[in-house]
């Protein structure tokens, strides 16, 4: 699931493959930009902004993409066979003499003027992995709606940019509160600590390291995440079965012993057989 750390890794791969080189191939497979041709333009840089990707080209043009739930960019050596999904899922192809970048299942793909990038990403809060990161501003943004559940506030990219559903669940666990806890009910020092923890976790997962995303620090198989995806399995800290319920349409996980606060999920017997 693409979150701020995986988007930054994608930006690094694209930048390495494309930056400083003229495009020898350009194919944007969305109706609005199907006739646009970037061939011959040099890629200046590929920059992440929260969960957004901005590929900038000479001549003042930017290709803006967003991966959402299952979008992906893959880079292949020139002439290599592409893989990442069926051909009908390809939305963009950018090629140089050495490499080809292929975007699959991109729900957002638009070609805009670089001068107009704020129209696409100007609404975002401080980027957890960007040069504008400001934990105090992020904490203040979260507290601006004190009645809002913490989980929803963390996912709102206008508050801070880069957190997805996995980090939402993990951060609520680390804070010791349920995702349904109102932001205003948290102790005063919790939000700055939470913002700092978010920055630390995403930063630790941005490298080109093998293996899945890790928030626990454990190297043991199956113990990469504290609660996310562990429904009915023991909490890594106390052994209590982890619970799952939807929040704003997303599966949400928490430990009923380690995390205090309200929940909208009633107790339900687990099905067997």
Coordinates of C-alpha atoms in Angstrom, one line a residue:
X1 CA 0.0 0.0 0.0
X2 CA 1.7 3.3 -1.1
X3 CA 2.4 5.7 1.8
X4 CA 4.9 8.5 2.1
X5 CA 7.9 6.2 2.5
X6 CA 7.1 4.1 -0.5
X7 CA 6.3 7.1 -2.7
X8 CA 9.7 8.6 -1.8
X9 CA 11.4 5.3 -2.8
X10 CA 9.5 5.4 -6.1
X11 CA 10.6 9.0 -6.7
X12 CA 14.2 8.1 -6.0
X13 CA 14.0 5.2 -8.6
X14 CA 12.4 7.5 -11.2
X15 CA 14.8 10.3 -10.6
X16 CA 17.8 8.0 -10.9
X17 CA 16.4 6.6 -14.2
X18 CA 15.2 9.8 -15.8
X19 CA 16.9 13.0 -14.4
X20 CA 19.3 14.8 -16.7
X21 CA 18.4 12.7 -19.7
X22 CA 16.2 13.5 -22.7
X23 CA 13.1 11.4 -23.2
X24 CA 13.2 9.1 -26.2
X25 CA 9.7 7.9 -25.6
X26 CA 6.6 9.5 -24.1
X27 CA 3.1 7.9 -23.9
X28 CA 0.4 9.2 -21.6
X29 CA -2.5 6.8 -21.8
X30 CA -5.3 8.9 -20.4
X31 CA -7.8 10.6 -22.7
X32 CA -7.1 14.2 -21.6
X33 CA -3.4 14.0 -22.3
X34 CA -3.2 11.2 -25.0
X35 CA -1.9 13.6 -27.6
X36 CA 0.7 15.2 -25.3
X37 CA 4.3 14.4 -26.3
X38 CA 7.3 14.9 -24.0
X39 CA 9.8 13.3 -26.4
X40 CA 13.0 15.2 -26.5
X41 CA 12.5 17.1 -23.3
X42 CA 15.0 16.5 -20.5
X43 CA 13.7 15.4 -17.1
X44 CA 14.9 17.9 -14.5
X45 CA 13.9 16.0 -11.4
X46 CA 11.3 13.7 -9.8
X47 CA 10.2 15.0 -6.4
X48 CA 7.7 13.4 -3.9
X49 CA 5.3 15.6 -2.1
X50 CA 3.4 13.6 0.6
X51 CA 1.8 10.8 -1.5
X52 CA 2.2 12.7 -4.8
X53 CA 4.9 12.5 -7.4
X54 CA 6.0 15.5 -9.4
X55 CA 8.2 14.7 -12.5
X56 CA 9.5 18.1 -13.9
X57 CA 10.6 18.6 -17.5
X58 CA 12.4 21.4 -19.3
X59 CA 10.0 23.8 -20.8
X60 CA 8.1 24.3 -17.5
X61 CA 6.0 21.1 -17.5
X62 CA 5.3 18.8 -14.6
X63 CA 3.7 15.3 -14.8
X64 CA 1.7 14.9 -11.6
X65 CA 0.7 11.4 -10.4
X66 CA -0.8 9.9 -7.3
X67 CA -0.6 6.2 -6.6
X68 CA -3.6 5.9 -4.2
X69 CA -4.3 2.3 -3.2
X70 CA -2.6 0.2 -5.9
X71 CA -0.8 2.4 -8.4
X72 CA 2.9 1.8 -9.1
X73 CA 5.8 3.1 -11.1
X74 CA 8.3 0.5 -12.4
X75 CA 11.6 1.1 -14.0
X76 CA 13.0 -1.3 -16.6
X77 CA 16.3 -1.4 -18.6
X78 CA 15.7 -0.4 -22.2
X79 CA 14.5 -3.4 -24.2
X80 CA 13.5 -5.4 -21.1
X81 CA 10.1 -7.0 -20.8
X82 CA 7.7 -5.0 -18.7
X83 CA 5.9 -6.5 -15.7
X84 CA 3.6 -5.0 -13.2
X85 CA 0.2 -5.7 -14.6
X86 CA -1.6 -6.2 -17.9
X87 CA -1.0 -3.8 -20.7
X88 CA -4.5 -2.2 -20.3
X89 CA -3.5 -1.0 -16.8
X90 CA -0.6 1.1 -18.1
X91 CA -1.2 4.8 -17.8
X92 CA 2.2 6.3 -18.6
X93 CA 5.4 5.4 -20.4
X94 CA 8.6 7.6 -20.1
X95 CA 11.7 6.3 -21.8
X96 CA 15.3 7.3 -22.1
X97 CA 18.1 5.6 -24.1
X98 CA 18.9 3.5 -21.0
X99 CA 15.7 3.0 -19.0
X100 CA 11.9 3.0 -19.3
X101 CA 9.6 4.1 -16.5
X102 CA 6.1 2.6 -16.7
X103 CA 3.2 3.7 -14.5
X104 CA 0.5 1.1 -13.8
X105 CA -3.0 1.8 -12.4
X106 CA -2.4 5.5 -11.8
X107 CA -5.7 7.0 -10.7
X108 CA -4.3 10.5 -10.9
X109 CA -2.2 11.5 -13.9
X110 CA -2.1 15.0 -15.3
X111 CA 0.3 17.2 -17.2
X112 CA 0.5 20.7 -15.7
X113 CA 2.7 23.8 -15.8
X114 CA 5.4 23.6 -13.2
X115 CA 4.3 27.1 -12.2
X116 CA 0.9 25.7 -11.3
X117 CA 2.1 22.8 -9.1
X118 CA 0.4 24.5 -6.0
X119 CA -2.9 23.7 -7.7
X120 CA -2.2 20.0 -7.3
X121 CA -0.3 19.9 -4.0
X122 CA -0.6 23.3 -2.4
X123 CA -3.3 22.1 0.0
X124 CA -1.0 19.6 1.7
X125 CA 0.3 20.0 5.2
X126 CA 4.0 19.7 6.2
X127 CA 5.6 16.8 4.3
X128 CA 6.9 14.2 6.8
X129 CA 9.8 13.4 4.5
X130 CA 10.2 16.8 2.9
X131 CA 12.3 19.9 3.5
X132 CA 9.2 21.8 4.9
X133 CA 8.7 19.3 7.7
X134 CA 7.5 21.2 10.8
X135 CA 6.3 19.0 13.7
X136 CA 4.9 22.0 15.6
X137 CA 2.8 23.0 12.6
X138 CA 1.7 19.5 12.1
X139 CA 0.6 19.2 15.7
X140 CA -1.3 22.5 15.5
X141 CA -3.1 21.3 12.3
X142 CA -4.2 18.1 14.0
X143 CA -5.5 20.1 17.0
X144 CA -7.5 22.5 14.8
X145 CA -10.5 20.1 14.9
X146 CA -10.3 18.8 18.5
X147 CA -13.5 16.8 18.2
X148 CA -12.2 14.8 15.2
X149 CA -11.1 11.2 15.8
X150 CA -7.3 10.9 15.8
X151 CA -7.2 8.2 13.0
X152 CA -9.2 10.4 10.6
X153 CA -7.1 13.4 11.5
X154 CA -3.8 11.5 10.8
X155 CA -5.1 10.5 7.3
X156 CA -6.0 14.0 6.4
X157 CA -3.2 15.1 4.2
X158 CA -4.0 18.8 4.9
X159 CA -2.7 18.2 8.4
X160 CA 0.5 16.4 7.6
X161 CA 1.4 14.7 4.3
X162 CA 2.5 11.1 4.0
X163 CA 0.5 9.0 6.4
X164 CA -1.6 6.2 5.1
X165 CA -3.8 3.6 6.8
X166 CA -0.9 1.4 8.0
X167 CA 1.0 4.2 9.7
X168 CA -2.3 5.5 11.1
X169 CA -2.9 2.3 13.0
X170 CA 0.7 1.9 14.1
X171 CA 0.9 5.5 15.4
X172 CA -2.3 5.2 17.4
X173 CA -0.9 2.0 19.0
X174 CA 2.4 3.8 19.9
X175 CA 0.3 6.7 21.4
X176 CA -1.6 4.2 23.4
X177 CA -5.0 5.4 22.3
X178 CA -7.7 4.0 19.9
X179 CA -8.1 5.6 16.5
X180 CA -11.5 6.9 17.5
X181 CA -10.1 9.0 20.4
X182 CA -10.9 12.7 19.8
X183 CA -7.8 14.7 19.1
X184 CA -8.7 17.2 21.8
X185 CA -8.9 14.5 24.4
X186 CA -5.2 13.7 24.1
X187 CA -2.7 15.0 26.7
X188 CA -1.0 18.2 25.6
X189 CA 2.4 16.5 24.9
X190 CA 1.0 13.6 22.9
X191 CA 0.6 15.3 19.5
X192 CA 4.1 16.7 19.2
X193 CA 5.5 13.2 20.2
X194 CA 3.2 11.6 17.7
X195 CA 4.3 13.9 14.9
X196 CA 8.0 13.2 15.8
X197 CA 7.3 9.4 15.8
X198 CA 5.6 9.6 12.4
X199 CA 8.7 11.4 11.0
X200 CA 11.0 8.8 12.6
X201 CA 9.1 5.8 11.3
X202 CA 8.7 7.0 7.7
X203 CA 12.3 8.1 7.6
X204 CA 13.4 4.7 8.8
X205 CA 11.5 3.0 5.9
X206 CA 12.6 5.1 3.0
X207 CA 15.9 3.4 2.2
X208 CA 16.4 0.8 -0.4
X209 CA 16.4 -2.0 2.1
X210 CA 14.9 -5.4 1.4
X211 CA 11.9 -6.7 3.3
X212 CA 8.5 -5.2 4.3
X213 CA 7.8 -2.0 6.1
X214 CA 8.8 -2.2 9.8
X215 CA 7.6 -0.1 12.7
X216 CA 8.5 -2.4 15.6
X217 CA 12.3 -2.7 15.1
X218 CA 11.9 -6.5 15.3
X219 CA 13.7 -8.7 12.8
X220 CA 11.6 -11.7 13.5
X221 CA 9.3 -12.9 10.7
X222 CA 5.7 -11.7 11.0
X223 CA 6.6 -9.1 13.6
X224 CA 7.1 -6.1 11.4
X225 CA 4.0 -4.2 12.5
X226 CA 2.5 -3.9 15.9
X227 CA -1.2 -4.1 15.0
X228 CA -1.9 -3.5 11.3
X229 CA -3.1 -6.7 9.6
X230 CA -3.0 -8.7 12.8
X231 CA -6.8 -9.1 13.4
X232 CA -7.4 -11.8 16.0
X233 CA -3.7 -12.4 16.4
X234 CA -1.8 -11.7 19.6
X235 CA -0.7 -8.2 20.3
X236 CA 3.1 -8.1 20.1
X237 CA 3.3 -6.3 23.4
X238 CA 0.7 -7.9 25.7
X239 CA -0.7 -10.9 23.9
X240 CA -4.3 -9.7 23.7
X241 CA -6.0 -10.5 20.4
X242 CA -5.9 -7.5 18.1
X243 CA -9.2 -6.2 16.9
X244 CA -10.4 -4.8 13.6
X245 CA -13.2 -2.5 12.5
X246 CA -13.8 0.0 9.7
X247 CA -13.0 3.7 10.2
X248 CA -14.0 6.0 7.4
X249 CA -14.2 3.0 5.1
X250 CA -10.7 1.6 5.9
X251 CA -9.8 -1.5 8.0
X252 CA -8.5 -0.3 11.3
X253 CA -6.6 -2.3 13.9
X254 CA -6.0 -1.8 17.6
X255 CA -5.2 -3.6 20.8
X256 CA -8.0 -3.3 23.3
X257 CA -5.6 -3.6 26.2
X258 CA -2.7 -1.4 25.1
X259 CA -4.9 1.3 23.7
X260 CA -7.5 3.2 25.7
X261 CA -10.3 5.4 24.4
X262 CA -13.6 5.0 22.5
X263 CA -14.4 2.7 19.7
X264 CA -17.3 2.5 17.3
X265 CA -16.8 -1.3 16.9
X266 CA -19.1 -3.5 19.1
X267 CA -17.8 -6.8 20.3
X268 CA -18.8 -9.5 17.9
X269 CA -18.2 -13.2 18.2
X270 CA -15.7 -14.6 15.7
X271 CA -17.0 -16.9 13.1
X272 CA -15.7 -20.5 13.1
X273 CA -15.9 -23.2 10.5

